[in-house]
PDB file of C-alpha atoms in Angstrom:
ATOM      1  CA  UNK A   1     134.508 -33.823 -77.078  1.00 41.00           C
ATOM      2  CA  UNK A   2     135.062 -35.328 -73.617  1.00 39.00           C
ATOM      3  CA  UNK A   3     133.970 -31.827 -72.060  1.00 43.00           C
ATOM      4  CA  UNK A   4     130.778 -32.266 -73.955  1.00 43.00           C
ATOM      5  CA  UNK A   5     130.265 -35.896 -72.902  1.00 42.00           C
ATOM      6  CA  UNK A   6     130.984 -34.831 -68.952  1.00 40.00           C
ATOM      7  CA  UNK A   7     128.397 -31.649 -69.425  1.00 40.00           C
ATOM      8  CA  UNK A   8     125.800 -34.324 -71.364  1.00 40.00           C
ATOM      9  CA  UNK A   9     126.281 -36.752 -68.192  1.00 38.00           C
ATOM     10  CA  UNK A  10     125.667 -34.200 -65.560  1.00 36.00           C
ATOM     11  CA  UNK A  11     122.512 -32.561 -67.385  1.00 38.00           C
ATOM     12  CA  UNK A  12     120.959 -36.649 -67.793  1.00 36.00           C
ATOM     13  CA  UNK A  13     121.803 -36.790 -63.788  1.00 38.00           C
ATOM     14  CA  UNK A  14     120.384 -33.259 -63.283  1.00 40.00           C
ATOM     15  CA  UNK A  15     116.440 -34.230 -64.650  1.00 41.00           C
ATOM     16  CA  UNK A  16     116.567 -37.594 -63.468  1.00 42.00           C
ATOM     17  CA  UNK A  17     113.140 -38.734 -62.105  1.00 47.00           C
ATOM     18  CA  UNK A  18     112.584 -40.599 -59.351  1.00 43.00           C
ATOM     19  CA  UNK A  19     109.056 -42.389 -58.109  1.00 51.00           C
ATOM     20  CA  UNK A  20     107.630 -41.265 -55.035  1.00 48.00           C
ATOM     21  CA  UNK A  21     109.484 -42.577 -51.970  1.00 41.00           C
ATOM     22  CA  UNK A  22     107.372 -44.863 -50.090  1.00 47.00           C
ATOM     23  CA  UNK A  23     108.186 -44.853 -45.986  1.00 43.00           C
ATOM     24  CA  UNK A  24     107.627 -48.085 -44.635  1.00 50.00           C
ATOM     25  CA  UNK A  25     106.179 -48.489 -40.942  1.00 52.00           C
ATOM     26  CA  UNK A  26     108.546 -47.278 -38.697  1.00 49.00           C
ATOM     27  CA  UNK A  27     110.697 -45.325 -40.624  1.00 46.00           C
ATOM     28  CA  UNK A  28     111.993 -41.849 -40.009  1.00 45.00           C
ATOM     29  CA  UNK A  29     108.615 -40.745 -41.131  1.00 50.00           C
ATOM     30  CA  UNK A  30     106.781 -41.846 -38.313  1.00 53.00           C
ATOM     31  CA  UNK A  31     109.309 -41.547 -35.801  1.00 49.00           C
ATOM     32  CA  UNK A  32     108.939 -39.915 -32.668  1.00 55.00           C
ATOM     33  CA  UNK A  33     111.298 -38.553 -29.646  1.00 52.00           C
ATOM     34  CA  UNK A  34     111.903 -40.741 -26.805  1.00 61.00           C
ATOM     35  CA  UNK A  35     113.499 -38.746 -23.577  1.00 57.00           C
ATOM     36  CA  UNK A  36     116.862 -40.579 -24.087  1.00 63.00           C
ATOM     37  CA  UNK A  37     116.697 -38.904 -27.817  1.00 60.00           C
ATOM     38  CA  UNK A  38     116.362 -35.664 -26.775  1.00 70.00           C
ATOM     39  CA  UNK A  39     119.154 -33.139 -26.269  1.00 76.00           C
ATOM     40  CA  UNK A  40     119.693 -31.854 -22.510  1.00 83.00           C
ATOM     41  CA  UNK A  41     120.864 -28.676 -21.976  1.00 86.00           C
ATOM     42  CA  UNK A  42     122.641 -27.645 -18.899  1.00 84.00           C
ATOM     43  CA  UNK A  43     122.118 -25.216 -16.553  1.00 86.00           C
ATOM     44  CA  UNK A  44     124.885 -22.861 -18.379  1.00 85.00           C
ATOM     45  CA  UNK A  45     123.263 -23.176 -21.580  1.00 86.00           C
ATOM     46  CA  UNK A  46     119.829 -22.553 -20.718  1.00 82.00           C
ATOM     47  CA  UNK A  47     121.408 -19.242 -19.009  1.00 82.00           C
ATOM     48  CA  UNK A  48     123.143 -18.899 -21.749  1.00 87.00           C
ATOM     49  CA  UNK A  49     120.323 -18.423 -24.069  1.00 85.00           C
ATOM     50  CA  UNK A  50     118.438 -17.116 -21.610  1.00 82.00           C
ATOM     51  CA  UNK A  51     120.764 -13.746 -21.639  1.00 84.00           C
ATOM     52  CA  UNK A  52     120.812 -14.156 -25.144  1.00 85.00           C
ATOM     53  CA  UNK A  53     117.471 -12.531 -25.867  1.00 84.00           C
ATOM     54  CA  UNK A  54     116.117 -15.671 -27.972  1.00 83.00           C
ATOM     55  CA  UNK A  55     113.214 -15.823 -25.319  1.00 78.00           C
ATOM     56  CA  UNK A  56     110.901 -13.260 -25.178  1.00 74.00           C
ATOM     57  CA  UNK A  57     107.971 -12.923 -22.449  1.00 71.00           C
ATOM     58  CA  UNK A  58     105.438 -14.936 -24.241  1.00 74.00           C
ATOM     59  CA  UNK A  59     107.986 -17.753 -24.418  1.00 72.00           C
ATOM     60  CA  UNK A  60     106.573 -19.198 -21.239  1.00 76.00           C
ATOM     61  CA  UNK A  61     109.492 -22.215 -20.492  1.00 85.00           C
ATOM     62  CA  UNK A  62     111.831 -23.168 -17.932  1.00 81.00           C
ATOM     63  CA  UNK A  63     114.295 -25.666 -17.815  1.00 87.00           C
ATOM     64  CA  UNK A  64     113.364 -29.227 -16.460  1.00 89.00           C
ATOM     65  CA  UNK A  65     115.870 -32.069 -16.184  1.00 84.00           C
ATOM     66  CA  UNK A  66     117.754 -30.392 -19.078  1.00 84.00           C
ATOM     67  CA  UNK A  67     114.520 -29.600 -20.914  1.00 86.00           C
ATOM     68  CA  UNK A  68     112.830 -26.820 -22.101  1.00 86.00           C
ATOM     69  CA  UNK A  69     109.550 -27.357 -20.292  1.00 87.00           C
ATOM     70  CA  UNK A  70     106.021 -25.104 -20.891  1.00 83.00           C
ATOM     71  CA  UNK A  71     104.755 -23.070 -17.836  1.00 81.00           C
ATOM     72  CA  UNK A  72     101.510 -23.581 -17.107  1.00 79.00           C
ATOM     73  CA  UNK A  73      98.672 -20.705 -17.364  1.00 80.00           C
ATOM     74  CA  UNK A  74      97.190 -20.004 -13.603  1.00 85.00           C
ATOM     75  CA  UNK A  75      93.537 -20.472 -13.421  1.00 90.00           C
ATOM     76  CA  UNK A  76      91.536 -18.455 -10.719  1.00 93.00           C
ATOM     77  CA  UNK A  77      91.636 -20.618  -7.886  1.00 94.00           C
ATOM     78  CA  UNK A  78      95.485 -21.237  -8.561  1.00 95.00           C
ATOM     79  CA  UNK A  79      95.896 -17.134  -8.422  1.00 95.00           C
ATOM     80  CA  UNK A  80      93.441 -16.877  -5.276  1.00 96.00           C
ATOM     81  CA  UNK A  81      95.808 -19.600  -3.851  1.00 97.00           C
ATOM     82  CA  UNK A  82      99.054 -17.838  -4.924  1.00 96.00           C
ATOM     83  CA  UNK A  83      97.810 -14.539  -3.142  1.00 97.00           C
ATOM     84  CA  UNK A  84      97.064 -16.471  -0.020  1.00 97.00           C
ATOM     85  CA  UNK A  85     100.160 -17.901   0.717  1.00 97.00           C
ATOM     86  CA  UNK A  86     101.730 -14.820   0.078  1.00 97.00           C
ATOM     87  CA  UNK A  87      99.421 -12.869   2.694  1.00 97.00           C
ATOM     88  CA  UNK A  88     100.111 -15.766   5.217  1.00 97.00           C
ATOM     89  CA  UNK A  89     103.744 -16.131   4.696  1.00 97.00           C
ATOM     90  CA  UNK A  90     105.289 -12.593   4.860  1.00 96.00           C
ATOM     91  CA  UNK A  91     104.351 -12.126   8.699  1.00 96.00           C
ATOM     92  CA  UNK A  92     106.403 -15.565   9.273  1.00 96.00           C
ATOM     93  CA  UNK A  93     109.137 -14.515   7.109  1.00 95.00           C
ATOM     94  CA  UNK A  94     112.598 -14.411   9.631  1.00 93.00           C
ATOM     95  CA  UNK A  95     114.802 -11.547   9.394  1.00 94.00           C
ATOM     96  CA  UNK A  96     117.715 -11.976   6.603  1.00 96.00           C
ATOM     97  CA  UNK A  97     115.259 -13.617   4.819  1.00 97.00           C
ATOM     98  CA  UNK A  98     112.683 -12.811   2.050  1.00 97.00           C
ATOM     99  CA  UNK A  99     110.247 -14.306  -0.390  1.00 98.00           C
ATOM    100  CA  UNK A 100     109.856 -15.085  -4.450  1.00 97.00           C
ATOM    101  CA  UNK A 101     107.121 -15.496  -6.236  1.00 96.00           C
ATOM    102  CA  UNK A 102     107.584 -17.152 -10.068  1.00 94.00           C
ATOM    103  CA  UNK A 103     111.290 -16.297 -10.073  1.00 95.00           C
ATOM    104  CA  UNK A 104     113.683 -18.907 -11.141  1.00 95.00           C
ATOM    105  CA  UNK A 105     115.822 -21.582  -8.805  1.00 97.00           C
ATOM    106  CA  UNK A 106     118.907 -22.315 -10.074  1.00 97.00           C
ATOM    107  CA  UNK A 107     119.000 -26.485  -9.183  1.00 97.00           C
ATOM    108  CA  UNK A 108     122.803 -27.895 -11.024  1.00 94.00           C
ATOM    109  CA  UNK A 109     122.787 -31.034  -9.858  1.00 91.00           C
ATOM    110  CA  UNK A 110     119.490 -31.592 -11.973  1.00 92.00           C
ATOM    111  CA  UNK A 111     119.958 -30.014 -15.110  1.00 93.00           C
ATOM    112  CA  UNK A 112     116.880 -27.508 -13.977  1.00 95.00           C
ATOM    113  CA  UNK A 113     116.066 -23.862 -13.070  1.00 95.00           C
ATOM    114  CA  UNK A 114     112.345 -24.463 -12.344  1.00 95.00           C
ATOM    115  CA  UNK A 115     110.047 -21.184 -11.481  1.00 95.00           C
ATOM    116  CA  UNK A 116     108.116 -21.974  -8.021  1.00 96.00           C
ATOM    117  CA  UNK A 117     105.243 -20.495  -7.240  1.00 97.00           C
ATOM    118  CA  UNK A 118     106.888 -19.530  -3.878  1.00 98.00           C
ATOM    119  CA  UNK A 119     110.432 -19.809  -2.746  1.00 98.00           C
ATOM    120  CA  UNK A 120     111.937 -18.477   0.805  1.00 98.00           C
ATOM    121  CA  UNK A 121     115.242 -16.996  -0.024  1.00 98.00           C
ATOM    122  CA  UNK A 122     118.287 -15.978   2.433  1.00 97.00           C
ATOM    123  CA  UNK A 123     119.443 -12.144   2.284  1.00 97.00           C
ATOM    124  CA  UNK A 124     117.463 -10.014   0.487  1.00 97.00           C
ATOM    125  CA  UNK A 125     116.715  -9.517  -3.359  1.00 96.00           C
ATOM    126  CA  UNK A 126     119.700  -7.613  -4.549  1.00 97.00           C
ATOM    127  CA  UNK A 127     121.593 -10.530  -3.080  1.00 97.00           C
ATOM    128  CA  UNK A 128     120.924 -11.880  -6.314  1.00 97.00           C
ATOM    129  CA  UNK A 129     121.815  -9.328  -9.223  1.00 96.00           C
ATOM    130  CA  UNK A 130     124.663 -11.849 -10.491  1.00 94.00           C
ATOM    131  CA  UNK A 131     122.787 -15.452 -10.309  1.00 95.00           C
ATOM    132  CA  UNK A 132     119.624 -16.635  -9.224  1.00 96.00           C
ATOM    133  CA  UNK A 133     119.279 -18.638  -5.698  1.00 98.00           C
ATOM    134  CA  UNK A 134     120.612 -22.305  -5.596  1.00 98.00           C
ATOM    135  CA  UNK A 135     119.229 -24.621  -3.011  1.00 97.00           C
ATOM    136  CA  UNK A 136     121.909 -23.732  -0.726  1.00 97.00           C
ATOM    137  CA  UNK A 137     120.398 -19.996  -0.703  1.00 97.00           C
ATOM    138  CA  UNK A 138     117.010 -22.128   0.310  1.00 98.00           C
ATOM    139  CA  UNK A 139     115.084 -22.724   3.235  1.00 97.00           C
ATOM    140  CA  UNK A 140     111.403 -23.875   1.065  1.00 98.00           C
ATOM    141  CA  UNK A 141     110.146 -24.281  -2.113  1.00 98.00           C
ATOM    142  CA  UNK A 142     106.228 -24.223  -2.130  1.00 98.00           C
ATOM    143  CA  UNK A 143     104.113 -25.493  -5.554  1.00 98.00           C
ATOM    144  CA  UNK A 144     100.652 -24.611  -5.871  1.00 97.00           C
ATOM    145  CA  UNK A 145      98.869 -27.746  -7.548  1.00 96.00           C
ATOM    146  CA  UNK A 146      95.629 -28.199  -9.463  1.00 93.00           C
ATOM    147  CA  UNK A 147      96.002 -29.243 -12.696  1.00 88.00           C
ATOM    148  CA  UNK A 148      99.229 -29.464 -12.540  1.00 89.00           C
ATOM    149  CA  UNK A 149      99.225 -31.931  -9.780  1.00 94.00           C
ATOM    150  CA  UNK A 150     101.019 -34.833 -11.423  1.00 94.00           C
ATOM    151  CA  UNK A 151     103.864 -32.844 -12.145  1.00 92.00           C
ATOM    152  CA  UNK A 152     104.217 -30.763  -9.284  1.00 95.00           C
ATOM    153  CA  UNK A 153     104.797 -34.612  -8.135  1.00 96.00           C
ATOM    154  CA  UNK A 154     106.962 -35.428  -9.914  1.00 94.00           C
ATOM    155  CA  UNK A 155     109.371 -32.173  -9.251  1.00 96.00           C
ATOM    156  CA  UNK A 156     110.106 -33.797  -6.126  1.00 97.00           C
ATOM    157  CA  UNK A 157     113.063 -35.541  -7.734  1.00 96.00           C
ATOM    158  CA  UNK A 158     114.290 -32.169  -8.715  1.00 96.00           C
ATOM    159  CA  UNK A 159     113.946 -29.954  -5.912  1.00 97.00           C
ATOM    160  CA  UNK A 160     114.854 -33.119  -3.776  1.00 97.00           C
ATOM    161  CA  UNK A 161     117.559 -34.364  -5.665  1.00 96.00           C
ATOM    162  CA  UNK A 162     118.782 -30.945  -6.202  1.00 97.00           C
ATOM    163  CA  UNK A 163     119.206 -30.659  -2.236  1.00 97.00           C
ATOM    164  CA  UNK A 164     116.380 -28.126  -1.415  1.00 98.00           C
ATOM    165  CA  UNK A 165     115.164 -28.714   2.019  1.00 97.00           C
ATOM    166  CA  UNK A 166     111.648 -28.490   2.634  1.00 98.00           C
ATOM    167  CA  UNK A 167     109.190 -28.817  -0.365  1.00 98.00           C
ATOM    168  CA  UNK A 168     105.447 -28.053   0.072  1.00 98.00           C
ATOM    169  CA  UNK A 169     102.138 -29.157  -2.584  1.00 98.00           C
ATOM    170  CA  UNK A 170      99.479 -27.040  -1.923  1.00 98.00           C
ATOM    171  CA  UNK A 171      97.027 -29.290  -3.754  1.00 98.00           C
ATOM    172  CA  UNK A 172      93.813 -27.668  -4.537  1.00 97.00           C
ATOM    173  CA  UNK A 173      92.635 -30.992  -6.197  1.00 96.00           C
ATOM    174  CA  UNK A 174      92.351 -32.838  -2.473  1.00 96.00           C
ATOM    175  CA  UNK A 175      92.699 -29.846  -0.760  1.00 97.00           C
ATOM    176  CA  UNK A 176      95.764 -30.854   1.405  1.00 98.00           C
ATOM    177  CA  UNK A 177      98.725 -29.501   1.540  1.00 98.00           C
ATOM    178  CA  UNK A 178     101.425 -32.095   1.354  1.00 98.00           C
ATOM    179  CA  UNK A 179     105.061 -31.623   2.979  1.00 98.00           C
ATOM    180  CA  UNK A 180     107.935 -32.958   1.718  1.00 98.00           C
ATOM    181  CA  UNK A 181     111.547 -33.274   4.111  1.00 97.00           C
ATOM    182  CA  UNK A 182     114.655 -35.309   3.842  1.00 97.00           C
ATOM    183  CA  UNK A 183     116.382 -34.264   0.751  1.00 97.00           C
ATOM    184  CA  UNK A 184     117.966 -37.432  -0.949  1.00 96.00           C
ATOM    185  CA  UNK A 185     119.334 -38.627  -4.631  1.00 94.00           C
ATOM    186  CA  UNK A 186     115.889 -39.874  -5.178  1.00 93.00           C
ATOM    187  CA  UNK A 187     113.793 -37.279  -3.750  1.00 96.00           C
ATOM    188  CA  UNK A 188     112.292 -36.653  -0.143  1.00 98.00           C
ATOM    189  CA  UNK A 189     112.807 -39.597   2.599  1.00 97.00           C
ATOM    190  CA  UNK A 190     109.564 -38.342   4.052  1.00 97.00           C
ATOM    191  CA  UNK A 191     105.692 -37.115   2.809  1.00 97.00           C
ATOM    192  CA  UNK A 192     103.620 -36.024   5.573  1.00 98.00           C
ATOM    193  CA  UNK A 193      99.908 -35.009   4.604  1.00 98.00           C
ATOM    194  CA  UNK A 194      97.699 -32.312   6.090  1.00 98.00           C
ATOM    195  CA  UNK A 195      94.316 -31.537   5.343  1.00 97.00           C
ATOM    196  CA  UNK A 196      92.405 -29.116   6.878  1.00 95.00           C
ATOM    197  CA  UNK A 197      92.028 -28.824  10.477  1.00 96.00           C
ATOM    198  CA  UNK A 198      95.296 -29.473  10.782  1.00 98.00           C
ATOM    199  CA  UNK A 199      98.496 -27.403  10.872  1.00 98.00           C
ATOM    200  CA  UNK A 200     101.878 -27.002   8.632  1.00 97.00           C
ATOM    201  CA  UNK A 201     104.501 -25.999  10.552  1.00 97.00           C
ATOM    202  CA  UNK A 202     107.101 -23.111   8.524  1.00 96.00           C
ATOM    203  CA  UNK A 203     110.426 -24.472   9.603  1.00 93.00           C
ATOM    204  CA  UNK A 204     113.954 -22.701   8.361  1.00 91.00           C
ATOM    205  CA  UNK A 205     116.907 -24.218   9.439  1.00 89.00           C
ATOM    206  CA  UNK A 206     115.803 -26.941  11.815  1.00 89.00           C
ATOM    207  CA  UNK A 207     113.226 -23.714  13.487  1.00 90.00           C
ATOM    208  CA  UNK A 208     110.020 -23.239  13.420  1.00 94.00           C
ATOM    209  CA  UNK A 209     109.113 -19.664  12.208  1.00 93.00           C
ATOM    210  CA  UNK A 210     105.455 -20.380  12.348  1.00 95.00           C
ATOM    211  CA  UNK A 211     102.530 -22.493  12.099  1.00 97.00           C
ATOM    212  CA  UNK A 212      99.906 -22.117   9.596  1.00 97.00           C
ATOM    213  CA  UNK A 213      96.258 -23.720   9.556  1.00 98.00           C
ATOM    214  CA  UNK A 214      95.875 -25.318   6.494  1.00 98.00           C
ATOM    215  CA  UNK A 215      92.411 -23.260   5.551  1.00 96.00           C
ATOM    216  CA  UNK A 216      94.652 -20.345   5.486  1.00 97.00           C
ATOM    217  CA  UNK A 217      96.197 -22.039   2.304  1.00 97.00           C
ATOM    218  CA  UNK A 218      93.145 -23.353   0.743  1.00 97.00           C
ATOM    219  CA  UNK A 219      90.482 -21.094  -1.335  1.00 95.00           C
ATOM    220  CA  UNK A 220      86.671 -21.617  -0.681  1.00 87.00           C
ATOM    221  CA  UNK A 221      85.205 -24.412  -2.889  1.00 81.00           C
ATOM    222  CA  UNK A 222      83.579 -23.249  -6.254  1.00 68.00           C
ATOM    223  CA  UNK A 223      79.806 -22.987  -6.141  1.00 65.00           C
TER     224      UNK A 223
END
């Protein structure tokens, strides 16, 4: 019957064998992601999941130029460093300000909400139940570099393009600490370097709050 010759048809198709599929060079198969290929998420989004509950503490990311980015794992002199700004900076701190350490920065204008190791924040920290600080809420953003050096580099198109004021490297690998000013579209207009003997001066709106040896910043060498 014709119903038979349909159901005959359909089982032939079903056990059909095919040879192996060969991939030639450059095919899907050995395609990779370039960064125009790659979704971007926004700032909403990341928030988004973020509230979510998808991410759980040992999902260690943040969100870079719209992408979900690894966080680095401190090594000791990178925590001995981290303690040491803290101990220098929260004497220096203005009043109706306060500090953050490893708490995120909301930055729109570049799809990113970074984690810095420190951050000088207006108000106080219940200013902030609702949304995290934005670079308006911002007076400096300070990165502690050693191994991450090249990137903490190359955030100066985010937290300069996002509009945060002053950005400071404390770079363990040349032991300097390098100052960035002049927010613009395609970073900081200026890079001043200190190294030790010298001083870096804390300023918050166009003031100087303090001035801070550079040593102070810098652990002992390793043995």
């Amino acid at each position: 019957s014709l119903a038979g010759s349909r159901e005959e048809v359909i089982a032939v198709s079903t056990i059909t064998t095919m040879d192996p599929v060969a991939f030639p060079e450059g095919s899907i198969r050995n395609w990779e992601p370039t960064m125009d290929s790659l979704y971007r998420l926004s700032v909403g989004q990341y928030e988004a999941i973020v509230e979510s509950g998808v991410f759980t503490k040992r999902d260690r990311l943040h969100l870079i130029n719209g992408i979900l980015v690894s966080k680095m794992t401190e090594n000791p002199p990178h925590a001995v460093a981290s303690t040491m700004l803290w101990e220098t900076m929260v004497p220096l701190v203005p009043e109706g300000w306060h500090l953050r350490l490893d708490k995120p920065l909301r930055i729109p204008l570049r799809h990113s909400v970074p984690e810095p190791d420190l951050v000088m924040v207006r108000g106080s920290a219940q200013d902030y139940l609702e949304a995290h600080p934005a670079p308006a809420d911002v007076a400096l953003v300070v990165e502690i570099a050693d191994s991450s050096l090249e990137l903490d580099r190359g955030m100066v198109t985010v937290y300069g393009g996002g509009s945060v004021p002053v950005y400071w490297i404390v770079n363990l690998v040349d032991r300097q600490v390098e100052v960035y000013t002049g927010p613009c579209a395609a970073g900081y207009a200026k890079r001043e370097i200190l190294t030790q003997g010298e001083v870096v001066s804390l300023i918050q709106e166009g003031a100087v709050r303090g001035r801070i040896p550079v040593e102070d910043l810098l652990p002992r060498r390793r043995p």
